[in-house]
Amino acid sequence: MRRATVGATARALLVSLACVMAPMCLAQTASARARTADVQSSPPATEKTPSASATLEQCTTSEVQSERSATFSGEITAIPGSTHMAMRIDVQERTPAEALFHTVVAPGLGVWRASDPGVKSYKYLKQVTNLTAPAVYRATVHFRWLNANGHLLRRTERRTPACAQPAGDARMEER
């Protein structure tokens, strides 16, 4: 009898603890979501989400390295209070020997490009050429909305689909 009472008491205690902890967990989850939203600069649910998109415009494969290319684009529209916008396109590469993508360092990549003041929609294209193979390429496009003083109003980022460059004929690679 005593064991049944101890087991029942323990279960009741766990249920009570769960009931007490649940609101705290929910509050922490909501707080964590709010902190994440601040970091990612996501708008409140009632506010219209700003338009920002990242696209793989073109992916050209070839057996000749100098003919391989990918064109990535970012497009952004103004939000209330923004006077200009900016974006940065970072191209990333992953070879079959690598588990993760790494950022490609080359002239013109990873540079912030700003719209003129008053522009309502801004699109920027970046073509990369002479791609190695086999490898997969994608871009991360970073977006910023700025006010008249240049202060950041909102930011976000988007990833493009991947451009796969398959292995080619070794004899053709040398051309």
PDB file of C-alpha atoms in Angstrom:
ATOM      1  CA  MET A   1       0.000   0.000   0.000  1.00  0.00           C
ATOM      2  CA  ARG A   2       2.745   2.380   0.908  1.00  0.00           C
ATOM      3  CA  ARG A   3       4.458   1.855  -2.480  1.00  0.00           C
ATOM      4  CA  ALA A   4       1.269   2.733  -4.344  1.00  0.00           C
ATOM      5  CA  THR A   5       0.937   5.913  -2.295  1.00  0.00           C
ATOM      6  CA  VAL A   6       4.564   6.921  -2.937  1.00  0.00           C
ATOM      7  CA  GLY A   7       4.166   6.215  -6.685  1.00  0.00           C
ATOM      8  CA  ALA A   8       0.926   8.179  -6.830  1.00  0.00           C
ATOM      9  CA  THR A   9       2.490  11.028  -4.876  1.00  0.00           C
ATOM     10  CA  ALA A  10       5.497  11.074  -7.204  1.00  0.00           C
ATOM     11  CA  ARG A  11       3.235  11.130 -10.282  1.00  0.00           C
ATOM     12  CA  ALA A  12       1.129  13.905  -8.763  1.00  0.00           C
ATOM     13  CA  LEU A  13       4.284  15.857  -7.968  1.00  0.00           C
ATOM     14  CA  LEU A  14       5.560  15.444 -11.568  1.00  0.00           C
ATOM     15  CA  VAL A  15       2.194  16.515 -12.982  1.00  0.00           C
ATOM     16  CA  SER A  16       2.159  19.560 -10.691  1.00  0.00           C
ATOM     17  CA  LEU A  17       5.726  20.393 -11.637  1.00  0.00           C
ATOM     18  CA  ALA A  18       4.878  20.063 -15.329  1.00  0.00           C
ATOM     19  CA  CYS A  19       1.877  22.351 -14.878  1.00  0.00           C
ATOM     20  CA  VAL A  20       4.017  24.933 -13.105  1.00  0.00           C
ATOM     21  CA  MET A  21       6.874  24.648 -15.618  1.00  0.00           C
ATOM     22  CA  ALA A  22       4.728  24.750 -18.770  1.00  0.00           C
ATOM     23  CA  PRO A  23       3.898  28.484 -18.570  1.00  0.00           C
ATOM     24  CA  MET A  24       7.539  29.251 -17.780  1.00  0.00           C
ATOM     25  CA  CYS A  25       8.697  27.196 -20.774  1.00  0.00           C
ATOM     26  CA  LEU A  26       6.152  28.908 -22.995  1.00  0.00           C
ATOM     27  CA  ALA A  27       7.296  32.292 -21.748  1.00  0.00           C
ATOM     28  CA  GLN A  28      10.941  31.388 -22.385  1.00  0.00           C
ATOM     29  CA  THR A  29      10.072  30.103 -25.858  1.00  0.00           C
ATOM     30  CA  ALA A  30       8.201  33.319 -26.651  1.00  0.00           C
ATOM     31  CA  SER A  31      11.109  35.336 -25.279  1.00  0.00           C
ATOM     32  CA  ALA A  32      13.592  33.330 -27.362  1.00  0.00           C
ATOM     33  CA  ARG A  33      11.431  33.855 -30.441  1.00  0.00           C
ATOM     34  CA  ALA A  34      11.348  37.590 -29.758  1.00  0.00           C
ATOM     35  CA  ARG A  35      15.158  37.713 -29.394  1.00  0.00           C
ATOM     36  CA  THR A  36      15.557  35.719 -32.615  1.00  0.00           C
ATOM     37  CA  ALA A  37      13.111  38.031 -34.365  1.00  0.00           C
ATOM     38  CA  ASP A  38      15.183  41.027 -33.246  1.00  0.00           C
ATOM     39  CA  VAL A  39      18.373  39.451 -34.549  1.00  0.00           C
ATOM     40  CA  GLN A  40      16.772  38.479 -37.852  1.00  0.00           C
ATOM     41  CA  SER A  41      14.760  41.699 -37.882  1.00  0.00           C
ATOM     42  CA  SER A  42      11.524  39.929 -38.702  1.00  0.00           C
ATOM     43  CA  PRO A  43       8.473  42.158 -38.657  1.00  0.00           C
ATOM     44  CA  PRO A  44       5.585  41.621 -36.251  1.00  0.00           C
ATOM     45  CA  ALA A  45       2.813  39.384 -37.603  1.00  0.00           C
ATOM     46  CA  THR A  46       0.519  42.387 -38.089  1.00  0.00           C
ATOM     47  CA  GLU A  47       3.054  44.254 -40.219  1.00  0.00           C
ATOM     48  CA  LYS A  48       3.481  43.463 -43.903  1.00  0.00           C
ATOM     49  CA  THR A  49       6.611  41.409 -44.490  1.00  0.00           C
ATOM     50  CA  PRO A  50       9.094  43.304 -46.636  1.00  0.00           C
ATOM     51  CA  SER A  51       9.816  41.816 -50.013  1.00  0.00           C
ATOM     52  CA  ALA A  52      13.297  40.392 -50.457  1.00  0.00           C
ATOM     53  CA  SER A  53      14.177  37.533 -52.750  1.00  0.00           C
ATOM     54  CA  ALA A  54      17.284  35.675 -53.850  1.00  0.00           C
ATOM     55  CA  THR A  55      17.332  33.829 -57.149  1.00  0.00           C
ATOM     56  CA  LEU A  56      19.602  31.672 -59.252  1.00  0.00           C
ATOM     57  CA  GLU A  57      19.042  33.403 -62.588  1.00  0.00           C
ATOM     58  CA  GLN A  58      21.292  31.193 -64.696  1.00  0.00           C
ATOM     59  CA  CYS A  59      23.532  28.138 -64.250  1.00  0.00           C
ATOM     60  CA  THR A  60      25.759  27.223 -67.194  1.00  0.00           C
ATOM     61  CA  THR A  61      27.632  23.936 -67.062  1.00  0.00           C
ATOM     62  CA  SER A  62      30.388  23.004 -69.469  1.00  0.00           C
ATOM     63  CA  GLU A  63      33.276  20.613 -69.797  1.00  0.00           C
ATOM     64  CA  VAL A  64      35.476  23.700 -70.239  1.00  0.00           C
ATOM     65  CA  GLN A  65      36.090  25.549 -66.959  1.00  0.00           C
ATOM     66  CA  SER A  66      36.209  29.023 -68.493  1.00  0.00           C
ATOM     67  CA  GLU A  67      32.680  28.512 -69.873  1.00  0.00           C
ATOM     68  CA  ARG A  68      31.077  27.571 -66.527  1.00  0.00           C
ATOM     69  CA  SER A  69      29.104  30.309 -64.798  1.00  0.00           C
ATOM     70  CA  ALA A  70      26.275  31.122 -62.421  1.00  0.00           C
ATOM     71  CA  THR A  71      24.256  34.317 -62.185  1.00  0.00           C
ATOM     72  CA  PHE A  72      22.654  35.155 -58.846  1.00  0.00           C
ATOM     73  CA  SER A  73      20.262  37.995 -58.117  1.00  0.00           C
ATOM     74  CA  GLY A  74      18.708  39.757 -55.180  1.00  0.00           C
ATOM     75  CA  GLU A  75      15.614  41.927 -55.281  1.00  0.00           C
ATOM     76  CA  ILE A  76      14.305  44.162 -52.516  1.00  0.00           C
ATOM     77  CA  THR A  77      11.389  46.582 -52.158  1.00  0.00           C
ATOM     78  CA  ALA A  78      11.192  49.621 -49.919  1.00  0.00           C
ATOM     79  CA  ILE A  79       9.398  49.600 -46.561  1.00  0.00           C
ATOM     80  CA  PRO A  80       7.801  52.587 -44.811  1.00  0.00           C
ATOM     81  CA  GLY A  81      10.526  54.873 -43.464  1.00  0.00           C
ATOM     82  CA  SER A  82      13.304  53.544 -45.675  1.00  0.00           C
ATOM     83  CA  THR A  83      14.978  55.975 -48.021  1.00  0.00           C
ATOM     84  CA  HIS A  84      17.398  53.523 -49.558  1.00  0.00           C
ATOM     85  CA  MET A  85      18.244  49.840 -49.532  1.00  0.00           C
ATOM     86  CA  ALA A  86      21.411  47.794 -49.797  1.00  0.00           C
ATOM     87  CA  MET A  87      22.330  44.213 -50.546  1.00  0.00           C
ATOM     88  CA  ARG A  88      25.406  42.033 -50.526  1.00  0.00           C
ATOM     89  CA  ILE A  89      25.776  38.800 -52.467  1.00  0.00           C
ATOM     90  CA  ASP A  90      28.121  36.207 -50.991  1.00  0.00           C
ATOM     91  CA  VAL A  91      28.839  33.242 -53.263  1.00  0.00           C
ATOM     92  CA  GLN A  92      29.454  29.929 -51.544  1.00  0.00           C
ATOM     93  CA  GLU A  93      31.045  26.742 -52.878  1.00  0.00           C
ATOM     94  CA  ARG A  94      31.011  23.124 -51.754  1.00  0.00           C
ATOM     95  CA  THR A  95      33.137  20.432 -53.359  1.00  0.00           C
ATOM     96  CA  PRO A  96      32.442  16.694 -52.957  1.00  0.00           C
ATOM     97  CA  ALA A  97      35.278  16.479 -50.394  1.00  0.00           C
ATOM     98  CA  GLU A  98      33.646  19.138 -48.167  1.00  0.00           C
ATOM     99  CA  ALA A  99      30.713  18.702 -45.810  1.00  0.00           C
ATOM    100  CA  LEU A 100      29.847  22.411 -45.661  1.00  0.00           C
ATOM    101  CA  PHE A 101      29.752  25.385 -48.008  1.00  0.00           C
ATOM    102  CA  HIS A 102      32.486  28.020 -47.731  1.00  0.00           C
ATOM    103  CA  THR A 103      32.410  31.604 -48.976  1.00  0.00           C
ATOM    104  CA  VAL A 104      34.281  32.305 -52.193  1.00  0.00           C
ATOM    105  CA  VAL A 105      36.678  35.237 -51.983  1.00  0.00           C
ATOM    106  CA  ALA A 106      37.070  37.139 -55.249  1.00  0.00           C
ATOM    107  CA  PRO A 107      37.019  40.775 -56.425  1.00  0.00           C
ATOM    108  CA  GLY A 108      33.483  42.187 -56.460  1.00  0.00           C
ATOM    109  CA  LEU A 109      32.016  39.534 -54.147  1.00  0.00           C
ATOM    110  CA  GLY A 110      30.821  40.317 -50.629  1.00  0.00           C
ATOM    111  CA  VAL A 111      30.497  44.043 -51.349  1.00  0.00           C
ATOM    112  CA  TRP A 112      27.484  46.077 -50.185  1.00  0.00           C
ATOM    113  CA  ARG A 113      25.625  47.645 -53.127  1.00  0.00           C
ATOM    114  CA  ALA A 114      23.220  50.466 -52.283  1.00  0.00           C
ATOM    115  CA  SER A 115      20.236  51.762 -54.199  1.00  0.00           C
ATOM    116  CA  ASP A 116      19.825  55.429 -54.949  1.00  0.00           C
ATOM    117  CA  PRO A 117      17.659  57.305 -52.417  1.00  0.00           C
ATOM    118  CA  GLY A 118      13.937  57.070 -53.151  1.00  0.00           C
ATOM    119  CA  VAL A 119      14.115  53.873 -55.208  1.00  0.00           C
ATOM    120  CA  LYS A 120      11.111  51.649 -54.437  1.00  0.00           C
ATOM    121  CA  SER A 121      12.425  48.391 -55.919  1.00  0.00           C
ATOM    122  CA  TYR A 122      16.082  47.467 -56.302  1.00  0.00           C
ATOM    123  CA  LYS A 123      17.549  44.460 -58.114  1.00  0.00           C
ATOM    124  CA  TYR A 124      21.187  43.475 -58.344  1.00  0.00           C
ATOM    125  CA  LEU A 125      22.724  40.696 -60.468  1.00  0.00           C
ATOM    126  CA  LYS A 126      26.086  39.049 -59.879  1.00  0.00           C
ATOM    127  CA  GLN A 127      27.630  36.635 -62.361  1.00  0.00           C
ATOM    128  CA  VAL A 128      30.520  34.389 -61.371  1.00  0.00           C
ATOM    129  CA  THR A 129      32.525  32.642 -64.063  1.00  0.00           C
ATOM    130  CA  ASN A 130      35.351  30.138 -64.401  1.00  0.00           C
ATOM    131  CA  LEU A 131      33.747  27.821 -61.847  1.00  0.00           C
ATOM    132  CA  THR A 132      35.551  24.668 -60.771  1.00  0.00           C
ATOM    133  CA  ALA A 133      33.985  21.241 -61.065  1.00  0.00           C
ATOM    134  CA  PRO A 134      32.789  19.127 -59.536  1.00  0.00           C
ATOM    135  CA  ALA A 135      31.274  21.607 -57.100  1.00  0.00           C
ATOM    136  CA  VAL A 136      27.990  23.152 -56.044  1.00  0.00           C
ATOM    137  CA  TYR A 137      27.523  26.916 -55.844  1.00  0.00           C
ATOM    138  CA  ARG A 138      24.866  29.023 -54.136  1.00  0.00           C
ATOM    139  CA  ALA A 139      24.583  32.585 -52.912  1.00  0.00           C
ATOM    140  CA  THR A 140      23.485  34.126 -49.661  1.00  0.00           C
ATOM    141  CA  VAL A 141      21.992  37.546 -50.300  1.00  0.00           C
ATOM    142  CA  HIS A 142      21.979  39.977 -47.360  1.00  0.00           C
ATOM    143  CA  PHE A 143      19.406  42.797 -47.419  1.00  0.00           C
ATOM    144  CA  ARG A 144      19.239  46.081 -45.482  1.00  0.00           C
ATOM    145  CA  TRP A 145      16.629  48.815 -45.309  1.00  0.00           C
ATOM    146  CA  LEU A 146      18.064  52.181 -44.212  1.00  0.00           C
ATOM    147  CA  ASN A 147      16.520  55.516 -43.203  1.00  0.00           C
ATOM    148  CA  ALA A 148      17.602  58.974 -44.324  1.00  0.00           C
ATOM    149  CA  ASN A 149      20.360  59.056 -41.675  1.00  0.00           C
ATOM    150  CA  GLY A 150      21.731  55.713 -42.830  1.00  0.00           C
ATOM    151  CA  HIS A 151      20.482  53.902 -39.742  1.00  0.00           C
ATOM    152  CA  LEU A 152      19.414  50.301 -40.141  1.00  0.00           C
ATOM    153  CA  LEU A 153      15.638  49.806 -40.041  1.00  0.00           C
ATOM    154  CA  ARG A 154      15.513  46.138 -40.898  1.00  0.00           C
ATOM    155  CA  ARG A 155      17.698  43.364 -42.275  1.00  0.00           C
ATOM    156  CA  THR A 156      17.250  39.841 -43.530  1.00  0.00           C
ATOM    157  CA  GLU A 157      18.967  37.326 -45.738  1.00  0.00           C
ATOM    158  CA  ARG A 158      17.895  34.752 -48.295  1.00  0.00           C
ATOM    159  CA  ARG A 159      19.643  31.849 -50.015  1.00  0.00           C
ATOM    160  CA  THR A 160      19.439  31.006 -53.683  1.00  0.00           C
ATOM    161  CA  PRO A 161      18.936  27.533 -55.094  1.00  0.00           C
ATOM    162  CA  ALA A 162      22.176  25.716 -55.906  1.00  0.00           C
ATOM    163  CA  CYS A 163      24.034  25.580 -59.214  1.00  0.00           C
ATOM    164  CA  ALA A 164      25.700  22.181 -59.594  1.00  0.00           C
ATOM    165  CA  GLN A 165      28.805  21.926 -61.738  1.00  0.00           C
ATOM    166  CA  PRO A 166      29.326  18.233 -62.507  1.00  0.00           C
ATOM    167  CA  ALA A 167      32.725  16.658 -63.114  1.00  0.00           C
ATOM    168  CA  GLY A 168      33.778  16.939 -66.734  1.00  0.00           C
ATOM    169  CA  ASP A 169      36.135  15.060 -68.997  1.00  0.00           C
ATOM    170  CA  ALA A 170      39.693  15.621 -67.707  1.00  0.00           C
ATOM    171  CA  ARG A 171      40.964  16.177 -71.253  1.00  0.00           C
ATOM    172  CA  MET A 172      38.448  18.985 -71.725  1.00  0.00           C
ATOM    173  CA  GLU A 173      39.369  20.605 -68.370  1.00  0.00           C
ATOM    174  CA  GLU A 174      42.832  21.478 -69.692  1.00  0.00           C
ATOM    175  CA  ARG A 175      41.525  23.670 -72.548  1.00  0.00           C
TER     176      ARG A 175
END
